[in-house]
Coordinates of C-alpha atoms in Angstrom, one line a residue:
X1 CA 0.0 0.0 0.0
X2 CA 2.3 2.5 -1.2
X3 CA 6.0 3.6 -0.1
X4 CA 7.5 2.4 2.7
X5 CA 9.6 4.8 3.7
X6 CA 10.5 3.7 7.6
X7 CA 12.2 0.6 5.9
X8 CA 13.7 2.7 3.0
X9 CA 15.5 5.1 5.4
X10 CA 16.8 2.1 7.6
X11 CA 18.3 0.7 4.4
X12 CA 20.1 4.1 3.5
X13 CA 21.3 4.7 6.7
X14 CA 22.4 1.4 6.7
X15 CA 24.4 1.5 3.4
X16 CA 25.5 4.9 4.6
X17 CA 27.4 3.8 7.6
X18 CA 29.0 0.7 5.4
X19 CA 32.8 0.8 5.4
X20 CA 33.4 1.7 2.1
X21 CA 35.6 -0.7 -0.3
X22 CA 39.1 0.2 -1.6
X23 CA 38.4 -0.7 -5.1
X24 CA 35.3 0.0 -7.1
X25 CA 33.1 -2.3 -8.0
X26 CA 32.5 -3.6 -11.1
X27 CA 29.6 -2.5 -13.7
X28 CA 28.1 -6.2 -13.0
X29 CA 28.0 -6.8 -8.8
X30 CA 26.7 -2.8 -8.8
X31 CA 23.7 -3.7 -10.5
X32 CA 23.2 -7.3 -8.9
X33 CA 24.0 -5.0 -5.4
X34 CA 20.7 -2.7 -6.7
X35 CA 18.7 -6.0 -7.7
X36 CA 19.3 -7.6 -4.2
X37 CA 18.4 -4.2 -2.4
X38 CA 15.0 -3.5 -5.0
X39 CA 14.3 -7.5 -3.7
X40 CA 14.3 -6.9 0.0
X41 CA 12.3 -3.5 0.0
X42 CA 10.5 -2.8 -3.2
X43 CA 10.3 1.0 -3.8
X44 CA 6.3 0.6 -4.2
X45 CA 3.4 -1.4 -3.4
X46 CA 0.5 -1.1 -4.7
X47 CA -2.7 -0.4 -2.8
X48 CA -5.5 -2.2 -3.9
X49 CA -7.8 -0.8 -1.4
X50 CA -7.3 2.6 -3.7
X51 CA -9.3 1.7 -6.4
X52 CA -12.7 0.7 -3.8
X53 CA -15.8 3.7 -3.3
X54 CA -15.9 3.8 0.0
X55 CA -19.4 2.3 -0.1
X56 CA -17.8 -0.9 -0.5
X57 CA -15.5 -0.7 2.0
X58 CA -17.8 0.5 4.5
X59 CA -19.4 -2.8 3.8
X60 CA -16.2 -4.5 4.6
X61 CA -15.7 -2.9 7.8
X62 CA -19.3 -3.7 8.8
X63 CA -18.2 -7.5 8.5
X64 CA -15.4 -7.1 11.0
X65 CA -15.8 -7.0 15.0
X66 CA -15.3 -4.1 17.2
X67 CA -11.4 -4.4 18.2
X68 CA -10.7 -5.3 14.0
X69 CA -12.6 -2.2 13.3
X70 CA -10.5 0.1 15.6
X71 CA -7.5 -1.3 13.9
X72 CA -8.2 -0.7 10.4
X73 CA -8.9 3.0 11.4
X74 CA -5.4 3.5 12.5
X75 CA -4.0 2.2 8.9
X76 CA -4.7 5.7 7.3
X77 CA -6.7 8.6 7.0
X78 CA -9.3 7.4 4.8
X79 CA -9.6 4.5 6.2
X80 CA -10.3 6.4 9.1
X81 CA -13.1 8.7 8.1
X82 CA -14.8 5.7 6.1
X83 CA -15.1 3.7 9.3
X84 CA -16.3 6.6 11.4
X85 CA -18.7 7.3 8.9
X86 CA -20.1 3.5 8.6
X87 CA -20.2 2.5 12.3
X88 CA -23.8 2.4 13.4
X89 CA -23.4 0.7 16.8
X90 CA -21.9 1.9 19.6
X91 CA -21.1 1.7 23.2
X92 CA -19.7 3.7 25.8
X93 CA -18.6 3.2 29.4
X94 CA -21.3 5.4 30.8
X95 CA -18.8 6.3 34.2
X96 CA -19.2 10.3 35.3
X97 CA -15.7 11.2 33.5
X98 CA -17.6 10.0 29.8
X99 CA -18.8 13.4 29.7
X100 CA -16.1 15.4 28.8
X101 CA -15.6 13.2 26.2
X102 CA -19.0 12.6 24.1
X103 CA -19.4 15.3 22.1
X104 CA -15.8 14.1 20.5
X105 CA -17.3 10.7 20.2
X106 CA -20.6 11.4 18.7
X107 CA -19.0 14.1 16.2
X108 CA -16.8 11.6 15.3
X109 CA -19.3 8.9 14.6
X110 CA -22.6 10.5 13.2
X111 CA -24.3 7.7 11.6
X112 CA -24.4 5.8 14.6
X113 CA -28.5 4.7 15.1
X114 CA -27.6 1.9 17.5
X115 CA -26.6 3.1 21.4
X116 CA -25.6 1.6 24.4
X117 CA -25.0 3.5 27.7
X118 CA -23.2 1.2 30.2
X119 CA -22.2 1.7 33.9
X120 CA -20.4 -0.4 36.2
X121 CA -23.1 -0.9 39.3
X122 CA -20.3 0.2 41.5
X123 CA -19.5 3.1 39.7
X124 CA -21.4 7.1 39.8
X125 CA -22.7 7.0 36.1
X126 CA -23.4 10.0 33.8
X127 CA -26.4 12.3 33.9
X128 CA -29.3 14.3 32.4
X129 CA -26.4 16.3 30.0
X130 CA -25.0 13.2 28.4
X131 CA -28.3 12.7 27.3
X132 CA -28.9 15.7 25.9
X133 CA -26.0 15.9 24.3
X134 CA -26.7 12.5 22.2
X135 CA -29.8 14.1 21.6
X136 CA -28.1 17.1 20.3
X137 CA -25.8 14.7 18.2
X138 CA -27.5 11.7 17.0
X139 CA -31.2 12.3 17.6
X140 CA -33.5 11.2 14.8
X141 CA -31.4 9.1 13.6
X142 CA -31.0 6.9 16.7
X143 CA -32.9 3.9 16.0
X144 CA -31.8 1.6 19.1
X145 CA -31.1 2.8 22.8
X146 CA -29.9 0.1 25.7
X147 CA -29.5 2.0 29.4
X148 CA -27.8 0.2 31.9
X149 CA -27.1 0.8 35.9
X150 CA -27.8 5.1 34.9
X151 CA -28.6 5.6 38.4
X152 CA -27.9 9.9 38.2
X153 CA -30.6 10.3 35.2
X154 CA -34.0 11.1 35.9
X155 CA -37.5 11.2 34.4
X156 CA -36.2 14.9 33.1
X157 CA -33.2 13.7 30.6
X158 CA -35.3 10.4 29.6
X159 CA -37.5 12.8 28.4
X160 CA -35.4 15.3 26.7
X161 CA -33.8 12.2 24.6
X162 CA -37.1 11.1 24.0
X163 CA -38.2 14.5 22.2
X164 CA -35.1 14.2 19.9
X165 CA -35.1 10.5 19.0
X166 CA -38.6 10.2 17.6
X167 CA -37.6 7.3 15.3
X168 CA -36.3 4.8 18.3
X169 CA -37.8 1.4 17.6
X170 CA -36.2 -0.7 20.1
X171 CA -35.2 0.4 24.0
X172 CA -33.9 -1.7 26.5
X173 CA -33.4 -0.2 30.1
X174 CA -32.0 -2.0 33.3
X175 CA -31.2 -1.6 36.5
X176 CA -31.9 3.0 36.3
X177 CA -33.1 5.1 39.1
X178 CA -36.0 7.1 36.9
X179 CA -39.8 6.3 37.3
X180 CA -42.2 5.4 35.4
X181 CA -43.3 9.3 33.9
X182 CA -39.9 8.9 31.8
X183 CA -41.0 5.4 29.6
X184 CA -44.2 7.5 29.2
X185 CA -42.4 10.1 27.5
X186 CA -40.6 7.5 25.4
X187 CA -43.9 6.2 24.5
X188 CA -45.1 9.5 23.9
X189 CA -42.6 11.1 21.7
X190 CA -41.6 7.2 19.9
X191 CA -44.2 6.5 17.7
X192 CA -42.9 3.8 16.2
X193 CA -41.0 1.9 18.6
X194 CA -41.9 -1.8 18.8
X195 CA -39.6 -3.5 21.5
X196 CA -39.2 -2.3 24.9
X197 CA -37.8 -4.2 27.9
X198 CA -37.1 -2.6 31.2
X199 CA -35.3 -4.7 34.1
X200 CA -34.9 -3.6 37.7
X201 CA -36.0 -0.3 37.4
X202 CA -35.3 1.1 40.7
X203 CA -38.4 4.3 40.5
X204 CA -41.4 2.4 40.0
X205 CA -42.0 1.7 43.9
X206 CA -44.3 5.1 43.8
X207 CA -45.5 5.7 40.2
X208 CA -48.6 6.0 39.0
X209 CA -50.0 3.9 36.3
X210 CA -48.8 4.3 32.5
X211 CA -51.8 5.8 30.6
X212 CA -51.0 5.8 27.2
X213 CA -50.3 3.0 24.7
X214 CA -48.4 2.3 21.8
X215 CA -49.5 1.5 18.0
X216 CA -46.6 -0.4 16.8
X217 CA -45.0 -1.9 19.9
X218 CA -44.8 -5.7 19.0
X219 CA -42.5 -7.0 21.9
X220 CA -42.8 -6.3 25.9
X221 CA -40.5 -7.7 28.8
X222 CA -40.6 -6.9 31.9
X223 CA -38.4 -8.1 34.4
X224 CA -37.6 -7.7 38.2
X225 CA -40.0 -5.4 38.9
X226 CA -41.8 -4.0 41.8
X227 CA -44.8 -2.0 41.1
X228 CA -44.8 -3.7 37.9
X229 CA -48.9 -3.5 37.5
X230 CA -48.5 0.0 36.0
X231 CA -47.9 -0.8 33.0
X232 CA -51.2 -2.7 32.6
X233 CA -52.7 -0.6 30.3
X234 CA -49.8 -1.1 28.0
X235 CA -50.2 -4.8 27.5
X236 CA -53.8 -4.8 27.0
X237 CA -53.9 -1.3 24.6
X238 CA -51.2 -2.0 22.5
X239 CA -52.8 -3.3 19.4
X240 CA -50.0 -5.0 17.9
X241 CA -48.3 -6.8 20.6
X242 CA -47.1 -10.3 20.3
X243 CA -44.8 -11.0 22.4
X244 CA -44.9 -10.6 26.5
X245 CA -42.1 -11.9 29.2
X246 CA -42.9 -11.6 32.7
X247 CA -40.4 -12.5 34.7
X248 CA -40.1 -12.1 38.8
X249 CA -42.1 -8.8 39.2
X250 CA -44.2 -8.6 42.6
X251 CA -47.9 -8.3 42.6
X252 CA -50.9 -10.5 41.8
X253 CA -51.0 -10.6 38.0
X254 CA -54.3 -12.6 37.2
X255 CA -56.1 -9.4 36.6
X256 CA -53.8 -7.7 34.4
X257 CA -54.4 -11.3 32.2
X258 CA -58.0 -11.3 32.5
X259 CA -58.2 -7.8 31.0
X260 CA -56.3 -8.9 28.0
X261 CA -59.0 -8.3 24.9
X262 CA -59.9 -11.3 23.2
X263 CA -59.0 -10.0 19.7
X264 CA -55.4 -9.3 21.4
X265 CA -53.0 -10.5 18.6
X266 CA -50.9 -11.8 21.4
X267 CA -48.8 -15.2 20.6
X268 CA -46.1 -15.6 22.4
X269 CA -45.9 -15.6 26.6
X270 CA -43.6 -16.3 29.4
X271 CA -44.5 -16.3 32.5
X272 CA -41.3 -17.0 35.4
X273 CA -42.1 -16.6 39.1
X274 CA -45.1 -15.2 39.0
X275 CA -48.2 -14.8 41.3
X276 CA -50.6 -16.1 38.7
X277 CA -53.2 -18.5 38.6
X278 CA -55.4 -21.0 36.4
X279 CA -58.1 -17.8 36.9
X280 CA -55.4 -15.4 35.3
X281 CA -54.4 -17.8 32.3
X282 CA -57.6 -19.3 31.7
X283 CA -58.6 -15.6 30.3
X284 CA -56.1 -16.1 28.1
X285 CA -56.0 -17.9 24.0
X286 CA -54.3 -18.0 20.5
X287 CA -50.4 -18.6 21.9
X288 CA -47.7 -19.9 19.2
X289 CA -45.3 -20.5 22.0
X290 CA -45.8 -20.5 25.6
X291 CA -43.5 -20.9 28.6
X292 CA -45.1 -21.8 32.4
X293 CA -41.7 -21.6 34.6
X294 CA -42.3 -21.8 38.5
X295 CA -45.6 -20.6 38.8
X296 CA -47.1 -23.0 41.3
X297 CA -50.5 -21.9 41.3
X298 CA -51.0 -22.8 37.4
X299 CA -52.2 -26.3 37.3
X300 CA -53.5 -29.1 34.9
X301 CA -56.6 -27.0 34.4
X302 CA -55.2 -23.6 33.4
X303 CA -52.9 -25.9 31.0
X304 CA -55.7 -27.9 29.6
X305 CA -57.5 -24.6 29.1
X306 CA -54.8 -23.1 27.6
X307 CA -54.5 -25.9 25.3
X308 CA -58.1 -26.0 24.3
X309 CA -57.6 -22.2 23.2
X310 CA -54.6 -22.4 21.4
X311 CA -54.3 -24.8 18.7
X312 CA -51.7 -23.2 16.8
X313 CA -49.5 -23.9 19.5
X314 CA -45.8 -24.7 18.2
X315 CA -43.7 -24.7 21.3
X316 CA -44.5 -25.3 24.7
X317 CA -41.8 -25.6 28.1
X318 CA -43.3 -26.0 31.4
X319 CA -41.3 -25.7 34.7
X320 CA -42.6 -27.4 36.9
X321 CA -40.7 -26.8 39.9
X322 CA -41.8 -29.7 41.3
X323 CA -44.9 -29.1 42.9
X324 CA -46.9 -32.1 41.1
X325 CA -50.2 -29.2 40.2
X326 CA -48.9 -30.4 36.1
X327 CA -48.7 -33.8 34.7
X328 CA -51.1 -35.7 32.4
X329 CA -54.3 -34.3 32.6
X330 CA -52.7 -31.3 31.1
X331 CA -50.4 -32.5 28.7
X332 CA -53.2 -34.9 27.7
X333 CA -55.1 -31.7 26.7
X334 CA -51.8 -30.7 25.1
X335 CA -51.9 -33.5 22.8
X336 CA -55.1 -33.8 21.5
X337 CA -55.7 -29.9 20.6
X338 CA -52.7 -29.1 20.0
X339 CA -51.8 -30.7 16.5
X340 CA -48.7 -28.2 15.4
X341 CA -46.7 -28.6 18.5
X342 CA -43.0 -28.8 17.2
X343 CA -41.3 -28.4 20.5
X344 CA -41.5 -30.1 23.9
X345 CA -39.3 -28.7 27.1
X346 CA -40.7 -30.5 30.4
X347 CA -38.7 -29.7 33.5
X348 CA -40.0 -30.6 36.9
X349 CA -42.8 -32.4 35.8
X350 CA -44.2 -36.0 36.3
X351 CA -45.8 -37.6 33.2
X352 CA -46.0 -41.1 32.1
X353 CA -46.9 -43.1 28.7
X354 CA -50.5 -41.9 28.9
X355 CA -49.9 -38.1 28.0
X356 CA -46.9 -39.1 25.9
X357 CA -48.8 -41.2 24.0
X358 CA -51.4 -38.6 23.3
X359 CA -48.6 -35.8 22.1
X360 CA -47.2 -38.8 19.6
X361 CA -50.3 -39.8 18.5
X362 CA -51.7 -36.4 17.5
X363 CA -48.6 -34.6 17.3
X364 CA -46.8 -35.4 14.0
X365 CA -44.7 -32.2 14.0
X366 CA -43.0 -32.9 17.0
X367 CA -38.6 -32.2 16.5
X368 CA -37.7 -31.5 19.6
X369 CA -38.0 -32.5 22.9
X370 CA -35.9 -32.4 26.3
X371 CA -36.8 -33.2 30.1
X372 CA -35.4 -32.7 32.6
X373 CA -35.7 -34.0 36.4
X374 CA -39.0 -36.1 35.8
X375 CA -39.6 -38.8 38.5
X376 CA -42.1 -40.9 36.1
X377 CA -40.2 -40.8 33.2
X378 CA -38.4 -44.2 32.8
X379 CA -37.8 -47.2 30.3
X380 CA -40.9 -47.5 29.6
X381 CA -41.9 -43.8 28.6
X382 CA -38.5 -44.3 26.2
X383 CA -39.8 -47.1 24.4
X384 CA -43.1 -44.8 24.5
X385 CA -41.1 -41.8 22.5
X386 CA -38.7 -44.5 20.1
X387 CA -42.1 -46.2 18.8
X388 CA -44.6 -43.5 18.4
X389 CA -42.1 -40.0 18.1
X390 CA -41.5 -40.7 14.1
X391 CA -40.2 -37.2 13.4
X392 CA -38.2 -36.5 16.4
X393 CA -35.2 -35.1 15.7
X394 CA -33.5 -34.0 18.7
X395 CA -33.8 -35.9 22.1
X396 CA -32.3 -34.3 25.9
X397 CA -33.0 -36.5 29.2
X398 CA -31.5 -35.2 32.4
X399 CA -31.7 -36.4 35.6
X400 CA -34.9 -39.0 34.6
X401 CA -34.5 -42.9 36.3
X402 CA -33.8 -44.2 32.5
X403 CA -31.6 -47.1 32.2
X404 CA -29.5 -49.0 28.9
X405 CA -32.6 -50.7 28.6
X406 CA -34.7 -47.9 27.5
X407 CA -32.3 -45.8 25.6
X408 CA -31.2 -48.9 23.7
X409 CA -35.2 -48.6 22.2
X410 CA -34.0 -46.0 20.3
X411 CA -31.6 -47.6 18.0
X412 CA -34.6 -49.1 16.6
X413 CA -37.2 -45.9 16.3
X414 CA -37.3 -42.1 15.6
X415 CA -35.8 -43.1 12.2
X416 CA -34.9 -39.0 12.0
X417 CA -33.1 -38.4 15.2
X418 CA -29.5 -37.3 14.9
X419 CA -28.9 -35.9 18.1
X420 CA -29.1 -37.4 21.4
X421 CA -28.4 -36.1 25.1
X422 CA -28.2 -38.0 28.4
X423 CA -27.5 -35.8 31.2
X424 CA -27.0 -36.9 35.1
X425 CA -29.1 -40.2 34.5
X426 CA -27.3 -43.2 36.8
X427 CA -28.7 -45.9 35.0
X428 CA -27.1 -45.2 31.2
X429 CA -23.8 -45.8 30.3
X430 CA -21.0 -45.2 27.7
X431 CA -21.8 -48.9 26.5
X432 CA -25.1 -48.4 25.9
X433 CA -24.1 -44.5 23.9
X434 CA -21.9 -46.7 21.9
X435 CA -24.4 -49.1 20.7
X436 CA -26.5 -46.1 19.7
X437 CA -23.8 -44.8 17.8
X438 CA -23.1 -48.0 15.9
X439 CA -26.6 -48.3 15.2
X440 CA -26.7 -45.4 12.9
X441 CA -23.2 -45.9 11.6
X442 CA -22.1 -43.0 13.4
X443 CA -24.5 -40.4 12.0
X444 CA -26.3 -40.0 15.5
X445 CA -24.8 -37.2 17.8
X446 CA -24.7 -39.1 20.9
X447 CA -23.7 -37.3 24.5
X448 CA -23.8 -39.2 27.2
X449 CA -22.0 -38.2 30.6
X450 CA -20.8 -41.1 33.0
X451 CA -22.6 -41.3 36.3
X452 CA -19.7 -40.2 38.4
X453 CA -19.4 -37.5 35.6
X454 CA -15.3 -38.4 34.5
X455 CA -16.1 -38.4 31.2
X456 CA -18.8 -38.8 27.9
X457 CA -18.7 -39.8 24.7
X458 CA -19.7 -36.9 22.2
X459 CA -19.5 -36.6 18.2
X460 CA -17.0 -34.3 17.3
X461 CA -19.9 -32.3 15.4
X462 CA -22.6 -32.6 18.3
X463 CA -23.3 -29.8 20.0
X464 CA -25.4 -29.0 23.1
X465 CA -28.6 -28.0 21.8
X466 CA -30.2 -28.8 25.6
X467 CA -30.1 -25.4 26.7
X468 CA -32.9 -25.3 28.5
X469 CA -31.9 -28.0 30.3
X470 CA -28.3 -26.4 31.7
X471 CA -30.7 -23.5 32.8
X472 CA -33.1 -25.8 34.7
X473 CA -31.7 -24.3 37.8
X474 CA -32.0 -20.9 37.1
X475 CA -34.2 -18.0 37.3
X476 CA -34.1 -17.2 34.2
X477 CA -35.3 -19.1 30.3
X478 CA -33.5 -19.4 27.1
X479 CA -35.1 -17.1 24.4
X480 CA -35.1 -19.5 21.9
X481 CA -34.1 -23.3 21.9
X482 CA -33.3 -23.2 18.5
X483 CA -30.5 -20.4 19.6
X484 CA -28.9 -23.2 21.6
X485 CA -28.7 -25.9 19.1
X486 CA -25.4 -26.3 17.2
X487 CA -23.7 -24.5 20.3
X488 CA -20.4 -26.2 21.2
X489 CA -20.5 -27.7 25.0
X490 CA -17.7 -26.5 26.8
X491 CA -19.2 -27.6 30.3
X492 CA -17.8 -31.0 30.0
X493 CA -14.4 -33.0 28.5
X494 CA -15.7 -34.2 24.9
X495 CA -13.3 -35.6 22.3
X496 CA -13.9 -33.1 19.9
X497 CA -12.7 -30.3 22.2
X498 CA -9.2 -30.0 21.9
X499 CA -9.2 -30.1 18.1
X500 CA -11.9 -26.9 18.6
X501 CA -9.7 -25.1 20.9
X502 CA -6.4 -26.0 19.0
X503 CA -7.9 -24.2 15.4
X504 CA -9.5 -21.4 17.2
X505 CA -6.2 -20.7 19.4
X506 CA -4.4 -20.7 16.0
X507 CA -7.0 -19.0 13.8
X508 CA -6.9 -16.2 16.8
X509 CA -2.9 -16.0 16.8
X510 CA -2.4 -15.9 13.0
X511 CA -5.5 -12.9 13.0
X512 CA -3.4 -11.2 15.6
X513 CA -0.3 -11.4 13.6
X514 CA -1.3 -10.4 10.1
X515 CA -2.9 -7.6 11.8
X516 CA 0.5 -6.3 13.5
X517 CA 2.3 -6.8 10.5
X518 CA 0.3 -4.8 8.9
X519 CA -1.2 -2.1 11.0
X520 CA 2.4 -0.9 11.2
X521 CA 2.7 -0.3 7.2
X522 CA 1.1 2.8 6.8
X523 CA -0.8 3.9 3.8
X524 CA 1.1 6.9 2.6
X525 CA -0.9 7.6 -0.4
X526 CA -4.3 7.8 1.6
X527 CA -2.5 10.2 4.1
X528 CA -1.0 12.3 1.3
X529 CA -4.5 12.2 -0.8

């Protein structure tokens, strides 16, 4: 990419401090002198970044990841502009001494439309200024805003920021110390926002309840809220909205369900820790995918019900948590209305071969499913799933009293699985994974941890795609079980692991390298242009 002229000075200053000969050299070793020098530092190399609009590399620096981006802007001074120009994401360490700096940043970077403010929880944060200030800056053409841990800004900067960024279409705030009049003057001034989740607000505890709604909004998650009934009106007055995650907020919730309109396009819910009832979900119909997670006072009727009212329903995890108020009456109800269910994620919950038997029966579409910590489900309820399950694809059993016995069922049935998980199950063993294997001639992902948990036998292209299982202990749910399939599992010593971690080592070292070599060539003719 042009001259080099670092190297090109060396090489003088090295031929100029050469002890000079006594004789002079011949016509012939002169030039083969030049030709050795011309060999080990051409004069010129050519750029071939020279000849690209800056459209197209724009798009090349879009495919790169945030520390490759920063480096590429240090190779020159186009390169430079082109990438502050492109970048449309951004975040910033929202910590107090950030303001001095922003209105550098955001000059530097004006086609930015996706934002994240970020404080360390520890840490005193920026305030109402820096807000205005990327309202000043980036303002209609901020598209996407993510707060986290602003604990100084108040309802009064939330809504200054809110009058400047009209087009913002998805928000995200967590763990902020402003109330609830501030996401009404987001709701107010963005017209066409459609996702908005807000986690751990701290200002709700005396708000008053949100009055207004919004046309386009299309996603809602709330999370870790107290006082989190106030935005009632906003779940049942948005038109539009399909998806809504509850997740731990305080308060009896059945009657912001019930009030739910019946022409609601609502199709996807999750409901996690909740104080809801079979009288809150019962009011409820038309769900695509629905998780139940550790809401004890939902039973087999508020399933069935559910059931009876959705029969589009595609995927469906219930948790349980043990409390024995789900098990076949409701997943009885499951199977025989529910004729499109592709996915199946029991955790906590006792069933036997009469429900299962149902879901196969009626359930042709069924991929996927994975339980976890059923007491019921045994040998028998295997040889249940192996005979009946023709188009299951992807099987995860974890901590269920299944044996060799059972599993060995499916070397003979679900002539479409290719993937197979045993997890914390004492009665299956490596044997019995082998078998499977062999059975299939090796085209069956089979991972199958050892009792005392030394080792497991994994294809080298398995993956974990139980996800929902590994978070069977935790508070919170996967957002999509497809997102976890195809994942590698790093929780546990598989055969194809080193090989993984070798290439990505290497891949990462030889990245690092061509980059040093050269991020220190300079491109003189884009500095001199």
């Amino acid at each position: 990419m042009g001259q080099c002229p670092s190297t090109t000075r060396h090489r003088q200053q090295h031929f100029h401090h050469r002890k000079k000969p006594t004789s002079s050299p011949s016509p012939a070793g002169e030039a083969a002198a030049h030709a050795t020098a011309d060999e080990d530092c051409p004069a010129a190399i050519e750029d071939y970044t020279a000849d690209l609009p800056e459209e197209l590399l724009a798009v090349v620096f879009r495919l790169l990841g945030s520390g490759d981006r920063k480096r590429c802007s240090l190779v020159c001074r186009r390169w430079l502009a082109v990438e502050a120009t492109s970048r449309l994401r951004l975040a910033l360490d929202a910590r107090a001494p950030l303001l001095a700096a922003v209105p550098g940043i955001l000059a530097r970077f004006p086609a930015v439309s996706k934002l994240a403010l970020k404080c360390d929880r520890r840490a005193e944060s920026v305030g109402d200024s820096t807000l205005s200030l990327v309202a000043d800056h980036l303002g209609p053409g901020l598209l996407r805003l993510k707060l986290r841990s602003l604990r100084v800004v108040t309802d009064d900067g939330v809504s200054v920021l809110a009058s400047a960024a009209t087009n913002l279409r998805k928000i995200s705030i967590g763990s902020c110390a402003f109330s609830a009049k501030g996401i009404e003057a987001l709701i107010r001034s963005c017209l066409h926002l459609e996702e908005l989740s807000i986690k751990r607000l701290r200002g709700l505890a005396e708000s008053e309840p949100i009055t207004v709604s919004a046309l386009r909004l299309q996603s809602l998650f709330l999370k870790e809220l107290y006082n989190g009934q106030c935005f009632s009106s906003l779940i049942t007055q948005s038109p539009n909205l399909r998806t809504l995650k509850i997740i731990r907020c305080s308060g009896d919730w059945d009657p912001v369900l019930q009030a739910i309109p019946e022409e609601a396009l609502l199709a996807e819910l999750h409901l996690e820790k909740l104080q809801v009832s079979d009288r809150g979900v019962t009011a409820l119909m038309g769900f695509e995918v629905l998780y139940l997670a550790k809401a004890p006072e939902i039973t087999d009727c508020g399933l069935a019900a559910l059931a009876t009212k959705s029969p589009h329903l595609r995927k469906l995890h219930v948790d349980g948590w043990k409390a024995n108020r789900i098990g076949d009456h409701g997943l009885a109800a499951v199977g025989q209305k529910c004729a499109r269910l592709q996915e199946l994620v029991l955790i906590g919950v006792n069933l036997t071969s009469t429900s299962l038997e149902l879901i196969a029966a009626n359930c042709p579409a069924l991929e996927r499913l994975a339980l976890c910590g059923s007491d019921t489900f045994g040998d028998a309820e295997i040889s249940c799933v192996a005979t009946k399950c023709a188009a299951l694809r992807k099987l995860c059993i974890k901590a269920c009293p299944v044996s060799d016995a059972g599993m060995d069922k499916l070397a003979r049935g679900c002539p479409r699985l290719v993937k197979v998980k045993v997890k914390k199950c004492q009665g299956v063993t490596l044997k019995c994974a082998e078998r499977l294997r062999a059975s299939r001639n090796g085209s069956l992902a089979v991972n199958v941890d050892t009792p005392g948990g030394a080792g497991e036998l994994q294809d080298a292209r398995s993956g974990d795609e139980s996800g929902v299982l590994e978070n069977a202990g935790s508070d919170t749910l996967p957002d999509d079980l497809d997102d976890q399939i195809g994942a590698p599992d790093l929780s546990c010593g598989s055969s194809g692991r080193p090989s993984r971690w070798k290439a990505r080592m290497g891949a990462l070292m030889l990245r690092s390298l061509s980059v040093s070599m050269f991020g220190r060539r300079p491109c003189v003719s884009c500095y001199n242009s």
